[in-house]
Amino acid sequence: MAILTVSGLRKSFGASEVLKGIDLSVDERELVFIIGPSGSGKSTLLRCLTRLEEPSAGTVTFAGIEVTARATNLKLVRRSMGMVFQSFNLYPHMTALGNVTLALRRVLKKTRGEADALGRSALAGVGLADKAESYPNELSGGQQQRVAIARALALDPKIVLFDEPTSALDPELVGSVLGVMRDLRARGMTMLVVSHELRFARDAADRVVFMDDGRIVEAGTPETIFNSPRETRTKAFVAQLSR
Amino acid sequence: MTAWQRFLDTFFKPEMIAQYWPSIAQGVLVTVEIAAAVVVTGLALGLLLAAVRAYRLALCNVLIVIFVDVFRSLPPLVAILLIYFGLPSVGISLPSFVVLWGVLSLVLAAFAEEIFWAGITSTPKGQWEAARSTGLGFSETLLFVVMPQAIRLGIPPLTNRTIAITKNTALGTVIGVGEILNQATAAQSFSGNATPLMLGAIAYIVLFVPVVAAGRWIETRFAWRRA
C-alpha cells in the first residue's frame, strides 16, 4: 500500500523549472532509490516532499494527509518524515545527544529524562552509544552522518528521506553509513534515497527511479534499470556511473 | 628642582593623591555601575532587535535598520548633549546618568544588532532545514539552533565593541555624571594639579584591563571549530 504519493509535482526557481511534473508513489516498507545526473532535480524533489521547498504545483500525500494542502500541520508531517542531508547539518553547539533530543523535547514535549533515554537508544541504534557526549567537531564524517540519522529516527518517523547521505564522506567512511541504512532496511523502514551508491542500490533497493532534467525518465527493479534499461539516457548514465 | 621632581610633582603629588583618591574611587563606582548597566541593556536590546529582524516583517525591519544606522553614525557625545540639553525645552528632564546610560545602551544595541544579525545570516541554511525537518517551528529554530550559533560568532567583534562603548562612559563628564573623569577634572581644577587626572587614568586602566582580559577569555572559551 502506498504511504507516499506524489502527483504532478512541479517546482520552479524564477524562470527555470527544476521539477517538470513528477508522479511517484512509495509503498510501506519499500526502499526506493533515486538516481540521476546532478541538476536533475533529485534533491529538490525530496525537499518538496516535506515542503522545505514550496512546490509550485502538484500534490504530495503522505499517510493519508495531503502535505501540500495549505492548512496542513507541517510540524506533524515533518516529524513523521525523517530527513538526512548530504552535509549532515548537525547543530555544532550541541552534543550528539543534544542534537538527537532537541526535537524530542521541543516538538514531542518529552521531559529531559525521557528524551535522553530515547536519544541514547537512538544513538545506540547507529552504533554510537559511546559518543553521546561528543560534539560534532569531535566526530568523523561517518559518525556525524550516523548521528544525523539517529536524530531523524528518534522521532519514530514513518519514512526516512536520504539526500545523498554518503556524498560528503571519505570513501572509507561510507560503509558505516550504508551499514546503518541496511539495518533500517532490515527492520522494514520505508526509505526514499537519493544517492550514487549503485552497489547499495543493487543490493538493497526495491525500485530504482532514474531522473533527468526534472522528469522521471524510467523506473523499475534494480535489475532492469542497471542491466537492461529501456531509455538511452538511463543506459548512458548507468554506464558512466559504473565505470 | 630637577625635571624628574617636577614630573612627579605634576602627576604624582602625594598630598594630591591622599586628598583626592576617595573622590576618584567614588567615580570608579559610578563608572562601573553605568558600564555594567550599558552592557546588559545594550546587548539585550541588540539581541532582541536581531531576533525580531529575523522574522523579516517589512515595516519592522525598515525601522530597525533606520535605528541601527542612525545610532551607528551619530557620535554618542552629540546624542548625549542633544538629549540632555534639548529635552528639557519640551518639558522632559532626565537625570544625567539616565541620559548617559540610555544613549550608550542605544549605541551598543545598534552595533550589537548588526553583529548578531550578521551571525544569524551567516548560519548555514542547512541548520534551518535540519531543524525544520524535525518539526521545529521558525521561532524554536531561531531560539535553540540559530541564535546560539549567531551569538558565538558575534563574540569576538562584540567584545571589542562593548569595551569601546563602555569606555565612552567618560563622556558623562560633560553633563555632570560623577564618574571617573568628572571627579578627576573637578579635582584638577580645584587643585591646579594634574595628579587627579593621572589617578583617573590609572583608574581606567585598572578597571578596563581586566575587562579586556575577560573579553579575550570569553573569545577563547566560546571559539569552537565548525563541524
Coordinates of C-alpha atoms in Angstrom, one line a residue:
Chain A
M1 CA 0.0 0.0 0.0
A2 CA 1.3 3.4 -0.9
I3 CA 2.3 5.5 2.0
L4 CA 3.6 8.4 -0.1
T5 CA 2.0 9.6 -3.3
V6 CA 3.4 12.4 -5.5
S7 CA 1.4 13.6 -8.4
G8 CA 2.1 16.3 -11.0
L9 CA 4.7 17.9 -8.8
R10 CA 6.4 20.9 -10.3
K11 CA 8.9 23.4 -8.9
S12 CA 10.3 26.5 -10.5
F13 CA 13.1 28.8 -9.2
G14 CA 12.4 32.0 -11.1
A15 CA 12.3 31.2 -14.8
S16 CA 13.9 27.8 -14.5
E17 CA 11.7 24.8 -13.9
V18 CA 13.5 22.2 -11.9
L19 CA 10.7 19.7 -11.5
K20 CA 8.5 19.3 -14.5
G21 CA 5.7 17.1 -13.3
I22 CA 6.7 14.2 -11.1
D23 CA 4.5 11.3 -10.4
L24 CA 5.8 8.8 -7.9
S25 CA 4.5 6.5 -5.2
V26 CA 6.3 4.7 -2.4
D27 CA 4.8 1.7 -0.7
E28 CA 5.1 1.0 3.0
R29 CA 8.4 -0.8 3.8
E30 CA 9.7 -0.1 0.4
L31 CA 13.2 1.2 -0.4
V32 CA 13.1 3.4 -3.4
F33 CA 16.3 4.7 -4.9
I34 CA 16.5 7.9 -7.0
I35 CA 19.5 8.3 -9.3
G36 CA 20.2 10.8 -12.0
P37 CA 22.8 13.4 -13.1
S38 CA 23.4 16.4 -10.9
G39 CA 20.9 19.2 -11.6
S40 CA 18.2 16.7 -12.5
G41 CA 16.0 17.8 -9.6
K42 CA 16.5 14.8 -7.2
S43 CA 17.3 16.8 -4.1
T44 CA 14.6 19.4 -4.9
L45 CA 12.1 16.6 -5.1
L46 CA 13.0 15.3 -1.7
R47 CA 12.8 18.8 -0.2
C48 CA 9.5 19.5 -1.8
L49 CA 8.0 16.4 -0.1
T50 CA 8.2 18.0 3.3
R51 CA 7.9 21.5 1.9
L52 CA 11.3 22.6 2.9
E53 CA 10.9 23.9 -0.6
E54 CA 7.4 25.0 -1.5
P55 CA 6.2 23.1 -4.6
S56 CA 4.9 25.3 -7.4
A57 CA 2.2 22.8 -8.4
G58 CA 1.0 19.3 -7.8
T59 CA 0.2 17.3 -4.7
V60 CA 2.0 15.2 -2.1
T61 CA 0.0 12.9 0.0
F62 CA 1.7 11.1 2.9
A63 CA 0.0 8.6 5.2
G64 CA -3.4 9.9 4.3
I65 CA -2.5 13.6 4.8
E66 CA -2.3 16.0 1.9
V67 CA 1.0 17.6 2.7
T68 CA 0.6 20.2 0.0
A69 CA -2.7 21.5 1.4
R70 CA -2.3 25.0 2.7
A71 CA -3.9 24.1 6.1
T72 CA -1.7 21.0 6.8
N73 CA 0.1 21.0 10.1
L74 CA 3.6 20.7 8.7
K75 CA 5.2 20.1 12.2
L76 CA 3.1 17.0 12.4
V77 CA 4.0 15.8 8.9
R78 CA 7.7 16.6 9.3
R79 CA 8.3 14.6 12.4
S80 CA 6.9 11.5 10.7
M81 CA 9.1 12.1 7.6
G82 CA 12.7 11.9 8.7
M83 CA 15.3 13.7 6.6
V84 CA 19.0 13.1 6.3
F85 CA 21.2 15.6 4.5
Q86 CA 24.3 15.4 2.4
S87 CA 26.2 17.8 4.7
F88 CA 24.8 16.2 8.0
N89 CA 23.7 19.6 9.3
L90 CA 24.3 18.7 12.9
Y91 CA 24.0 21.6 15.3
P92 CA 27.7 22.4 16.1
H93 CA 26.9 23.9 19.6
M94 CA 25.2 20.7 20.9
T95 CA 26.5 17.3 21.7
A96 CA 25.4 14.3 19.7
L97 CA 22.8 13.6 22.4
G98 CA 21.7 17.3 22.3
N99 CA 21.3 17.0 18.5
V100 CA 19.1 13.9 18.8
T101 CA 17.0 15.1 21.7
L102 CA 16.2 18.7 20.6
A103 CA 13.1 17.8 18.7
L104 CA 12.1 15.2 21.2
R105 CA 11.9 17.8 23.8
R106 CA 10.7 20.8 21.8
V107 CA 8.3 19.1 19.3
L108 CA 7.2 15.9 21.1
K109 CA 7.4 17.7 24.5
K110 CA 9.2 14.9 26.2
T111 CA 10.8 15.6 29.6
R112 CA 14.6 15.8 29.6
G113 CA 14.8 12.3 31.2
E114 CA 12.5 10.7 28.6
A115 CA 14.2 12.5 25.7
D116 CA 17.7 11.5 26.9
A117 CA 16.6 7.8 27.2
L118 CA 15.2 7.8 23.7
G119 CA 18.1 9.7 22.4
R120 CA 20.7 7.3 23.9
S121 CA 18.8 4.4 22.4
A122 CA 18.7 6.0 19.0
L123 CA 22.4 6.7 19.2
A124 CA 23.0 3.0 20.3
G125 CA 20.9 2.0 17.2
V126 CA 23.5 3.6 14.9
G127 CA 26.4 2.2 16.9
L128 CA 27.3 5.5 18.7
A129 CA 26.2 4.8 22.3
D130 CA 29.7 5.9 23.5
K131 CA 29.6 9.2 21.5
A132 CA 26.5 10.7 23.2
E133 CA 28.5 13.5 24.9
S134 CA 30.8 14.3 21.9
Y135 CA 30.4 17.5 19.9
P136 CA 30.0 17.2 16.1
N137 CA 33.6 18.5 15.5
E138 CA 34.9 15.6 17.6
L139 CA 33.3 13.1 15.3
S140 CA 34.3 11.7 11.9
G141 CA 32.1 12.5 8.9
G142 CA 30.6 9.0 9.0
Q143 CA 29.9 9.3 12.7
Q144 CA 28.3 12.7 12.2
Q145 CA 26.0 11.3 9.5
R146 CA 25.0 8.4 11.8
V147 CA 24.2 11.0 14.5
A148 CA 22.1 12.8 11.9
I149 CA 20.3 9.5 11.1
A150 CA 19.7 8.9 14.8
R151 CA 18.3 12.4 15.0
A152 CA 15.7 11.6 12.3
L153 CA 15.0 8.1 13.7
A154 CA 14.5 9.3 17.3
L155 CA 11.2 10.9 16.3
D156 CA 9.9 7.4 15.1
P157 CA 9.2 8.5 11.5
K158 CA 7.2 6.5 9.1
I159 CA 9.6 7.2 6.2
V160 CA 13.2 8.5 6.0
L161 CA 14.3 10.6 3.1
F162 CA 18.1 10.4 2.4
D163 CA 19.6 13.2 0.3
E164 CA 22.9 11.9 -0.9
P165 CA 23.9 10.7 2.6
T166 CA 27.3 9.5 1.6
S167 CA 28.4 12.1 -1.0
A168 CA 30.3 14.2 1.5
L169 CA 32.1 11.3 3.1
D170 CA 35.6 9.9 2.6
P171 CA 35.4 6.5 0.8
E172 CA 36.4 4.6 3.9
L173 CA 33.6 6.1 6.0
V174 CA 30.8 5.3 3.5
G175 CA 30.5 1.7 4.7
S176 CA 29.4 2.6 8.2
V177 CA 26.6 4.8 7.0
L178 CA 25.4 2.3 4.4
G179 CA 25.5 -0.3 7.2
V180 CA 23.1 1.7 9.3
M181 CA 20.9 2.1 6.2
R182 CA 21.0 -1.7 5.7
D183 CA 19.9 -2.2 9.3
L184 CA 17.0 0.2 8.8
R185 CA 16.0 -1.7 5.6
A186 CA 16.1 -5.0 7.5
R187 CA 13.8 -3.5 10.2
G188 CA 11.3 -2.6 7.4
M189 CA 11.7 1.2 7.4
T190 CA 10.3 2.9 4.4
M191 CA 13.1 4.8 2.7
L192 CA 13.5 7.2 -0.3
V193 CA 17.1 7.5 -1.1
V194 CA 18.9 9.9 -3.5
S195 CA 22.4 8.5 -3.9
H196 CA 25.1 7.5 -6.3
E197 CA 25.9 4.3 -4.4
L198 CA 24.9 1.9 -7.2
R199 CA 26.1 -1.2 -5.5
F200 CA 24.0 -0.4 -2.4
A201 CA 21.1 0.2 -4.8
R202 CA 21.6 -3.1 -6.4
D203 CA 21.7 -5.0 -3.1
A204 CA 19.0 -3.2 -1.2
A205 CA 16.6 -1.2 -3.3
D206 CA 13.2 -2.5 -4.3
R207 CA 12.9 0.0 -7.0
V208 CA 15.2 2.4 -8.8
V209 CA 13.9 5.7 -10.3
F210 CA 16.1 7.5 -12.9
M211 CA 15.5 11.2 -13.1
D212 CA 16.8 13.6 -15.7
D213 CA 16.0 17.2 -16.4
G214 CA 13.2 17.5 -13.9
R215 CA 11.4 14.4 -15.0
I216 CA 11.3 10.7 -14.1
V217 CA 12.7 9.0 -17.2
E218 CA 12.3 5.4 -16.1
A219 CA 11.6 3.3 -13.0
G220 CA 11.9 -0.3 -12.3
T221 CA 13.7 -3.0 -10.3
P222 CA 17.5 -2.5 -9.8
E223 CA 17.9 -5.5 -12.2
T224 CA 16.0 -3.7 -15.0
I225 CA 17.5 -0.3 -14.6
F226 CA 21.1 -1.4 -14.2
N227 CA 21.1 -4.3 -16.7
S228 CA 18.5 -3.7 -19.3
P229 CA 17.3 -0.1 -19.2
R230 CA 14.8 0.9 -21.8
E231 CA 15.9 4.5 -22.3
T232 CA 19.2 5.5 -23.9
R233 CA 19.6 8.3 -21.3
T234 CA 19.4 5.8 -18.5
K235 CA 21.8 3.5 -20.2
A236 CA 24.3 6.3 -20.7
F237 CA 24.0 7.4 -17.1
V238 CA 24.4 3.9 -15.6
A239 CA 27.3 3.1 -17.9
Q240 CA 29.0 6.3 -16.8
L241 CA 28.5 5.6 -13.1
S242 CA 29.5 2.0 -13.2
R243 CA 32.8 2.9 -14.9
Chain B
M1 CA 64.0 71.2 41.2
T2 CA 65.0 68.6 38.7
A3 CA 62.9 67.7 35.8
W4 CA 62.2 64.3 37.4
Q5 CA 60.9 66.1 40.6
R6 CA 58.8 68.4 38.5
F7 CA 57.3 65.4 36.7
L8 CA 56.5 63.7 40.0
D9 CA 55.1 66.9 41.4
T10 CA 52.8 67.4 38.4
F11 CA 51.5 63.9 38.1
F12 CA 52.1 62.0 41.3
K13 CA 52.0 64.6 44.1
P14 CA 51.5 62.6 47.4
E15 CA 49.3 65.2 49.1
M16 CA 47.0 65.3 46.0
I17 CA 46.8 61.5 45.9
A18 CA 45.9 61.5 49.6
Q19 CA 43.3 64.2 49.2
Y20 CA 41.6 63.1 46.0
W21 CA 41.7 59.3 45.9
P22 CA 38.4 59.0 47.7
S23 CA 36.5 61.0 45.1
I24 CA 38.2 59.1 42.2
A25 CA 37.1 55.9 43.9
Q26 CA 33.6 57.3 44.1
G27 CA 33.9 57.9 40.3
V28 CA 35.1 54.4 39.7
L29 CA 31.9 53.1 41.4
V30 CA 29.7 55.3 39.2
T31 CA 31.6 54.2 36.1
V32 CA 31.3 50.6 37.0
E33 CA 27.6 50.9 37.6
I34 CA 26.8 52.7 34.4
A35 CA 29.2 50.5 32.3
A36 CA 27.6 47.3 33.7
A37 CA 24.1 48.7 33.0
V38 CA 25.0 49.7 29.5
V39 CA 26.5 46.2 28.7
V40 CA 23.4 44.4 30.0
T41 CA 20.7 46.6 28.3
G42 CA 22.7 47.3 25.2
L43 CA 23.5 43.7 24.4
A44 CA 20.0 42.5 25.4
L45 CA 18.3 45.1 23.2
G46 CA 20.7 44.3 20.3
L47 CA 20.0 40.6 20.6
L48 CA 16.2 41.3 20.7
L49 CA 16.3 43.5 17.6
A50 CA 18.4 41.0 15.6
A51 CA 15.9 38.2 16.6
V52 CA 12.9 40.4 15.6
R53 CA 14.7 41.2 12.3
A54 CA 14.9 37.5 11.5
Y55 CA 11.1 37.4 11.1
R56 CA 11.6 39.7 8.1
L57 CA 8.5 41.8 8.7
A58 CA 8.9 44.6 6.2
L59 CA 7.9 47.7 8.2
C60 CA 9.6 46.4 11.4
N61 CA 12.9 45.8 9.6
V62 CA 12.9 49.2 8.0
L63 CA 12.5 50.7 11.4
I64 CA 15.3 48.5 12.9
V65 CA 17.7 49.4 10.0
I66 CA 16.9 53.1 10.4
F67 CA 17.5 52.9 14.2
V68 CA 20.7 51.0 13.7
D69 CA 22.1 53.2 11.0
V70 CA 21.3 56.4 12.9
F71 CA 22.9 55.3 16.2
R72 CA 26.0 53.9 14.4
S73 CA 26.6 57.2 12.6
L74 CA 25.8 59.6 15.4
P75 CA 28.7 60.4 17.7
P76 CA 27.5 59.4 21.2
L77 CA 28.6 62.8 22.5
V78 CA 26.2 64.6 20.2
A79 CA 23.3 62.4 21.2
I80 CA 24.1 62.9 24.9
L81 CA 24.2 66.7 24.5
L82 CA 21.1 66.8 22.3
I83 CA 19.0 64.8 24.8
Y84 CA 20.4 66.3 28.0
F85 CA 20.1 69.9 26.9
G86 CA 17.3 69.6 24.3
L87 CA 14.6 67.6 26.0
P88 CA 14.1 70.0 29.0
S89 CA 12.9 72.6 26.5
V90 CA 10.0 70.2 25.7
G91 CA 9.3 69.6 29.3
I92 CA 11.2 66.3 29.7
S93 CA 14.1 66.5 32.0
L94 CA 16.1 63.3 32.6
P95 CA 18.8 62.8 35.2
S96 CA 22.2 63.0 33.7
F97 CA 23.1 59.3 34.4
V98 CA 19.9 58.2 32.8
V99 CA 20.8 60.1 29.6
L100 CA 24.3 58.6 29.6
W101 CA 23.1 55.1 30.3
G102 CA 20.3 55.4 27.7
V103 CA 22.4 56.8 24.9
L104 CA 25.3 54.4 25.3
S105 CA 22.8 51.5 25.6
L106 CA 21.2 52.5 22.3
V107 CA 24.6 52.9 20.6
L108 CA 25.8 49.5 21.9
A109 CA 22.4 48.0 20.9
A110 CA 22.8 49.3 17.3
F111 CA 26.3 47.8 16.9
A112 CA 25.3 44.6 18.7
E113 CA 22.2 44.2 16.5
E114 CA 24.4 44.4 13.3
I115 CA 26.8 41.8 14.8
F116 CA 24.1 39.4 15.9
W117 CA 22.3 39.9 12.6
A118 CA 25.5 39.0 10.7
G119 CA 25.7 35.9 12.8
I120 CA 22.1 34.9 12.0
T121 CA 22.6 35.4 8.3
S122 CA 25.8 33.5 8.2
T123 CA 24.4 30.5 9.9
P124 CA 24.2 27.9 7.1
K125 CA 20.8 27.3 5.5
G126 CA 21.2 23.6 6.3
Q127 CA 20.9 24.4 10.0
W128 CA 17.4 25.8 9.5
E129 CA 16.5 23.0 7.2
A130 CA 17.7 20.3 9.6
A131 CA 15.7 21.9 12.5
R132 CA 12.6 22.5 10.4
S133 CA 12.7 18.9 9.1
T134 CA 12.4 17.6 12.6
G135 CA 9.2 19.6 13.1
L136 CA 10.7 22.6 15.0
G137 CA 8.9 25.9 14.2
F138 CA 10.6 29.1 13.0
S139 CA 10.8 30.6 16.5
E140 CA 12.1 27.4 18.1
T141 CA 14.7 27.0 15.3
L142 CA 15.8 30.7 15.8
L143 CA 15.9 30.3 19.6
F144 CA 17.6 26.9 20.0
V145 CA 19.6 26.4 16.8
V146 CA 20.4 29.7 15.1
M147 CA 20.8 32.3 17.9
P148 CA 23.3 30.2 20.0
Q149 CA 25.5 30.0 16.9
A150 CA 25.0 33.6 16.0
I151 CA 26.0 34.7 19.5
R152 CA 29.2 32.7 19.4
L153 CA 30.1 34.0 16.0
G154 CA 29.5 37.5 17.4
I155 CA 31.6 37.3 20.5
P156 CA 35.0 38.5 19.1
P157 CA 33.6 41.6 17.4
L158 CA 31.3 42.2 20.3
T159 CA 33.9 42.2 23.0
N160 CA 35.8 44.9 21.1
R161 CA 32.7 46.9 20.5
T162 CA 31.5 46.6 24.1
I163 CA 34.8 47.7 25.5
A164 CA 34.9 50.7 23.2
I165 CA 31.4 51.8 24.1
T166 CA 31.7 51.3 27.8
K167 CA 34.8 53.5 27.8
N168 CA 32.5 56.2 26.5
T169 CA 31.1 56.5 30.0
A170 CA 33.8 59.2 30.2
L171 CA 31.5 61.3 28.0
G172 CA 29.3 61.7 31.1
T173 CA 31.6 64.3 32.4
V174 CA 30.1 66.9 30.0
I175 CA 26.7 66.5 31.6
G176 CA 28.0 66.2 35.1
V177 CA 27.7 62.5 35.8
G178 CA 30.0 61.9 38.7
E179 CA 32.1 59.2 37.0
I180 CA 35.9 58.9 37.0
L181 CA 36.8 61.6 34.5
N182 CA 34.3 64.0 36.0
Q183 CA 35.7 63.6 39.5
A184 CA 39.2 63.9 38.1
T185 CA 38.7 67.1 36.1
A186 CA 36.8 68.6 39.1
A187 CA 39.7 67.8 41.4
Q188 CA 42.2 69.1 38.8
S189 CA 40.5 72.5 38.5
F190 CA 40.3 72.9 42.3
S191 CA 43.9 71.9 42.9
G192 CA 45.5 73.2 39.7
N193 CA 47.5 70.0 39.6
A194 CA 47.3 67.1 37.1
T195 CA 47.7 64.4 39.7
P196 CA 43.9 63.7 40.0
L197 CA 43.8 63.2 36.2
M198 CA 46.6 60.7 36.4
L199 CA 44.7 59.0 39.2
G200 CA 41.7 58.9 36.8
A201 CA 43.8 57.4 34.0
I202 CA 45.2 54.8 36.3
A203 CA 41.6 54.0 37.5
Y204 CA 40.5 53.5 33.9
I205 CA 43.4 51.1 33.2
V206 CA 42.9 49.2 36.4
L207 CA 39.2 49.0 35.6
F208 CA 39.4 48.1 31.9
V209 CA 42.5 45.8 31.7
P210 CA 40.5 43.0 33.5
V211 CA 37.6 43.7 31.1
V212 CA 39.8 43.3 28.1
A213 CA 41.3 40.2 29.6
A214 CA 37.9 38.8 30.3
G215 CA 36.9 39.6 26.7
R216 CA 39.9 37.5 25.5
W217 CA 38.9 34.7 27.8
I218 CA 35.4 34.7 26.6
E219 CA 36.6 34.6 23.0
T220 CA 38.7 31.5 23.5
R221 CA 36.1 29.9 25.7
F222 CA 33.4 30.2 23.1
A223 CA 35.5 29.7 20.0
W224 CA 34.7 26.3 18.7
R225 CA 35.6 24.7 15.4
R226 CA 32.9 24.5 12.9
A227 CA 31.8 20.9 12.3

